[in-house]
mmCIF file of C-alpha atoms in Angstrom:
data_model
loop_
_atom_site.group_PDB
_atom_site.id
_atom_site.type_symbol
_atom_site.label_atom_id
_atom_site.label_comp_id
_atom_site.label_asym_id
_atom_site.label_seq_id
_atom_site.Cartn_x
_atom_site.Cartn_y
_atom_site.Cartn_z
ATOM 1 C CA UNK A 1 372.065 126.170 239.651
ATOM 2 C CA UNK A 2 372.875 128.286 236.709
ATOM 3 C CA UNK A 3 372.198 131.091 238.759
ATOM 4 C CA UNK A 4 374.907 130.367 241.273
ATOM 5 C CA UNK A 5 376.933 129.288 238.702
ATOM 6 C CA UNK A 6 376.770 132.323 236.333
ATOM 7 C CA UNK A 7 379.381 134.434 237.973
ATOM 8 C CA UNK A 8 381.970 131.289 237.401
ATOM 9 C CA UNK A 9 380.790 130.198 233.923
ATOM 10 C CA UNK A 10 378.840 126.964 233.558
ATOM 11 C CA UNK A 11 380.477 125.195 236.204
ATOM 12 C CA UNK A 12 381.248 125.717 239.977
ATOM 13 C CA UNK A 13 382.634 123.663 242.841
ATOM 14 C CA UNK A 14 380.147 122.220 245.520
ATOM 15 C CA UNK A 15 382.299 122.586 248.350
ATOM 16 C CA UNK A 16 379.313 121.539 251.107
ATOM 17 C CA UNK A 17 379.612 117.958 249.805
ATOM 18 C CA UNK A 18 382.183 115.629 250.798
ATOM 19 C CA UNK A 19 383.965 114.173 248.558
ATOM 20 C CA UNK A 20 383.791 118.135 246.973
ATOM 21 C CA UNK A 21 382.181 117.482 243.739
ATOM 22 C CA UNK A 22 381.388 119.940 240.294
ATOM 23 C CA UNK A 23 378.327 121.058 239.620
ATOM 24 C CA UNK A 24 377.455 121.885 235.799
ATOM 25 C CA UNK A 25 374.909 123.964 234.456
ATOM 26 C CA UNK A 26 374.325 123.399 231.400
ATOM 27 C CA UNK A 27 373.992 119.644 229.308
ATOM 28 C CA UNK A 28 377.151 120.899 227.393
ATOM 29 C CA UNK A 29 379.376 121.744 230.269
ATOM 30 C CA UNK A 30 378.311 118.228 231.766
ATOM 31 C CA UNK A 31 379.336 116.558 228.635
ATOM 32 C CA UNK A 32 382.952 118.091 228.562
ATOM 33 C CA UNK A 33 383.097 117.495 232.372
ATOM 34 C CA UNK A 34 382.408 113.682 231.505
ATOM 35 C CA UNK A 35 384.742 114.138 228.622
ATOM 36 C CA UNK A 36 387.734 114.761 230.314
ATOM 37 C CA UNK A 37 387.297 113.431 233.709
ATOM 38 C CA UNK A 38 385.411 110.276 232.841
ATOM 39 C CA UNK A 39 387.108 107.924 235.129
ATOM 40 C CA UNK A 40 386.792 110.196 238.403
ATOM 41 C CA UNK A 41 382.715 110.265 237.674
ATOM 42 C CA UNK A 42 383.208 106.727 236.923
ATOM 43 C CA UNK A 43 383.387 106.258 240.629
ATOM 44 C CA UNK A 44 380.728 105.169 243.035
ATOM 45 C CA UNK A 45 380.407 107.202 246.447
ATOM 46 C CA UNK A 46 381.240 105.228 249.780
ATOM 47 C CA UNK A 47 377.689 104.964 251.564
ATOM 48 C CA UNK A 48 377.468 104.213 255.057
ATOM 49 C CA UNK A 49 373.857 101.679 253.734
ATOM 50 C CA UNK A 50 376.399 100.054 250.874
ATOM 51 C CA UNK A 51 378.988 99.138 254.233
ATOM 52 C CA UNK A 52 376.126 97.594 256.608
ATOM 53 C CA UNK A 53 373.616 95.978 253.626
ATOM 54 C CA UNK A 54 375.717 95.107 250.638
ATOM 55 C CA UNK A 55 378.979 93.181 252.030
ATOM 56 C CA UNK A 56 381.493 96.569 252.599
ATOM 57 C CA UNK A 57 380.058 97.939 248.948
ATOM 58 C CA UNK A 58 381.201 94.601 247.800
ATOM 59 C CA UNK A 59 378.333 94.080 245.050
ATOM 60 C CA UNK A 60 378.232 95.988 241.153
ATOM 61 C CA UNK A 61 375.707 98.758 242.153
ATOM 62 C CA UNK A 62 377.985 100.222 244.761
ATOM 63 C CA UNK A 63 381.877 98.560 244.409
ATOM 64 C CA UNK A 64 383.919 101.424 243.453
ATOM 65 C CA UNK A 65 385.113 101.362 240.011
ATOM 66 C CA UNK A 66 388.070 99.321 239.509
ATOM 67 C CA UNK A 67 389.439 95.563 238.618
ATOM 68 C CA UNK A 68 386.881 94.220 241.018
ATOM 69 C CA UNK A 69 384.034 96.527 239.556
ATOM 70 C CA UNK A 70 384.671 95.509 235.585
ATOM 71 C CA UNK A 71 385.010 91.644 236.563
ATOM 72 C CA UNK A 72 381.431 91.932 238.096
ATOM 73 C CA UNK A 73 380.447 93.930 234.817
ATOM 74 C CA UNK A 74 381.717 90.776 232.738
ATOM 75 C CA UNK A 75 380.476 88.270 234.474
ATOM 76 C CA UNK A 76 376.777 89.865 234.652
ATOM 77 C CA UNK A 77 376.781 90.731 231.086
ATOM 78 C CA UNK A 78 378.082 87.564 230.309
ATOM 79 C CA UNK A 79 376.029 84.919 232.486
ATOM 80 C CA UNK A 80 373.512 86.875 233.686
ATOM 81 C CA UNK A 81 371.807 89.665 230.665
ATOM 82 C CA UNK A 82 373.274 87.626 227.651
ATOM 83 C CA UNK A 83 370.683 87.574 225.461
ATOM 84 C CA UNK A 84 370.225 83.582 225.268
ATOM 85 C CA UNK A 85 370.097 84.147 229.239
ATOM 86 C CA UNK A 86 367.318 86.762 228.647
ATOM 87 C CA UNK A 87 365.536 84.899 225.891
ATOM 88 C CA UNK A 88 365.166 81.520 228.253
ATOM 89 C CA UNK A 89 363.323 83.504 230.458
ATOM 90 C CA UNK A 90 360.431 84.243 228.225
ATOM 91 C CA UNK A 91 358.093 81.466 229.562
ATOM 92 C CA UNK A 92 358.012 83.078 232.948
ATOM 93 C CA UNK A 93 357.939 87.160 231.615
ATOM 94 C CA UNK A 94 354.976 85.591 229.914
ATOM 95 C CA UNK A 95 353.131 83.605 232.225
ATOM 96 C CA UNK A 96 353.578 86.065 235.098
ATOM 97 C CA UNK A 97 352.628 88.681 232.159
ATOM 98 C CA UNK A 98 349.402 86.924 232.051
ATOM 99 C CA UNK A 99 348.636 85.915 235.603
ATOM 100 C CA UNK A 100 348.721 90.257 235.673
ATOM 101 C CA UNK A 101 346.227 90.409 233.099
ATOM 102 C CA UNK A 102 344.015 87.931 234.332
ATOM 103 C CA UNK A 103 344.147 89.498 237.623
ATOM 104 C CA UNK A 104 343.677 92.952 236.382
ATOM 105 C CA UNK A 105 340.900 91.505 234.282
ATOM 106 C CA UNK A 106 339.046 89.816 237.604
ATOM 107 C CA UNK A 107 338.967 93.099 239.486
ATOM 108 C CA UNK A 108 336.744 94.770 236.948
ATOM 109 C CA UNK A 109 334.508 97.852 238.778
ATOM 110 C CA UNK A 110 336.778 97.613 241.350
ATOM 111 C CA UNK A 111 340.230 99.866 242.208
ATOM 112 C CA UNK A 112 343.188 98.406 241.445
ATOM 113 C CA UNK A 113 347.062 99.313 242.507
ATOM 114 C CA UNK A 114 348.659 98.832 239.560
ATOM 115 C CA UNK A 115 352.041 99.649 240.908
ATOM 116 C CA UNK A 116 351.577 96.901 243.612
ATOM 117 C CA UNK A 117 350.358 94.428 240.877
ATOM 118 C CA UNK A 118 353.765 95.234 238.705
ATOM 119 C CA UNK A 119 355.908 95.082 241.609
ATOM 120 C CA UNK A 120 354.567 91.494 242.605
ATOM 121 C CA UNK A 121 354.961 90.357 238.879
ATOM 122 C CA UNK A 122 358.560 91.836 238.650
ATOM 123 C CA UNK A 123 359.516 90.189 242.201
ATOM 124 C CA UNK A 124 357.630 86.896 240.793
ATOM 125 C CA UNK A 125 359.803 86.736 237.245
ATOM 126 C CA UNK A 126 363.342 87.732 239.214
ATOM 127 C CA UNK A 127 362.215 84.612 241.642
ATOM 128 C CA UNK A 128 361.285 82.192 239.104
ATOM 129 C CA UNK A 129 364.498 82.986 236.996
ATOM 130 C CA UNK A 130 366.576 82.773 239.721
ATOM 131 C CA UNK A 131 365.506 80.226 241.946
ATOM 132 C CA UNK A 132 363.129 78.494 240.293
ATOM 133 C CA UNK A 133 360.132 78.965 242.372
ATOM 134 C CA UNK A 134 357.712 82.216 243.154
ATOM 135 C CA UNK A 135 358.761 83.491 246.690
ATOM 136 C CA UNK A 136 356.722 82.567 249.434
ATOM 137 C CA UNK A 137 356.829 85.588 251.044
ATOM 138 C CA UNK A 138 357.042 88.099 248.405
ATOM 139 C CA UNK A 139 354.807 90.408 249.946
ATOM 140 C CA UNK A 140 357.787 90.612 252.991
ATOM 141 C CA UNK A 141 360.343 90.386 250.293
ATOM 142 C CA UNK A 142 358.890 93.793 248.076
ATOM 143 C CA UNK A 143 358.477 95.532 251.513
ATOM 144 C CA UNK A 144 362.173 94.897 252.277
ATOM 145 C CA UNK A 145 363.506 95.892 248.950
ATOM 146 C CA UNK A 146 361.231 98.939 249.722
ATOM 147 C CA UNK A 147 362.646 99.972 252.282
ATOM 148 C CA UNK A 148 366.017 99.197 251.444
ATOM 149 C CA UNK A 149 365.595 101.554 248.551
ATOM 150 C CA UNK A 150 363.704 104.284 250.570
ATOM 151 C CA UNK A 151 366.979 104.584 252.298
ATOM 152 C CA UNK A 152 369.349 104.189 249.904
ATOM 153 C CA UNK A 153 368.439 106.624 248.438
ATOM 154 C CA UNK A 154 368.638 109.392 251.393
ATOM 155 C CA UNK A 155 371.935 110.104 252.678
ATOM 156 C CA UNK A 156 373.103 109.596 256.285
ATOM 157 C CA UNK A 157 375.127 112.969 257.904
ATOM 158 C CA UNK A 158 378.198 109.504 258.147
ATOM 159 C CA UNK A 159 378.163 109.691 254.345
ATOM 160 C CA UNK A 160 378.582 113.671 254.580
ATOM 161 C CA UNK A 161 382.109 113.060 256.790
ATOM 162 C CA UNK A 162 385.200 111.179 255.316
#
């Protein structure tokens, strides 16, 4: 990047994307970029996956930033990640923390995927705080927030095209 950029100075205009974005070169030309144009980088980009999977974009990860956007902000901060909300959690964090340990501790001399074994905690703890009850198919559930993260995080050539 700064190569390309060099001739122009630390920044340079990516005109293959669409919307066109800036690309900076340097963590100081980002920062004044953010500086001055905070609200435009504020924004979200429209993904064709957000418009099929997440209700039109309609959920905080992808809604563009706006009124709708900061009401889902305030309502997740408040109800959601306050930190009584957080704190009355603990029981589960812990006892799922534990059933890890123990299950860890079981498969001594043997291999162990300890990225599968976090993953089924995590999905366990979201489950129990939100519905009060592990999953009983959180093995299906962890492949299809896989997936759904393998491709939203790719683009599709719709996304390229306004």
């Amino acid at each position: 990047t700064r190569r390309k950029s060099a001739p122009t100075g630390t920044c340079r205009p990516d005109t293959a994307s669409r919307p066109p974005r800036i690309v900076a070169s340097t963590p100081r030309a980002a920062k004044e970029v953010l500086k001055t144009h905070d609200l435009s980088c504020a924004d979200r980009p429209d993904m064709l996956l957000g418009r099929i999977m997440l209700k039109n974009s309609r959920d905080i990860v992808l809604a563009p930033y706006g009124d709708y956007w900061r009401q889902m902000r305030k309502i997740s901060t408040s109800e959601l990640l306050s930190a009584n909300k957080v704190r009355s959690f603990r029981n589960i964090r812990e006892e799922e923390s534990w059933q890890l340990v123990e299950s860890v501790r079981s498969s001594v001399g043997s291999p162990v995927n300890f990225s599968t074994q976090v993953t089924g905690m995590a999905n366990a703890v979201i489950c129990r705080a939100a519905i009060g009850k592990k999953c009983a198919y959180q093995d299906e559930l962890i492949e299809v927030v896989e997936d759904i993260a393998y491709w939203g995080s790719g683009f599709f050539v719709a996304d390229l095209f306004p």
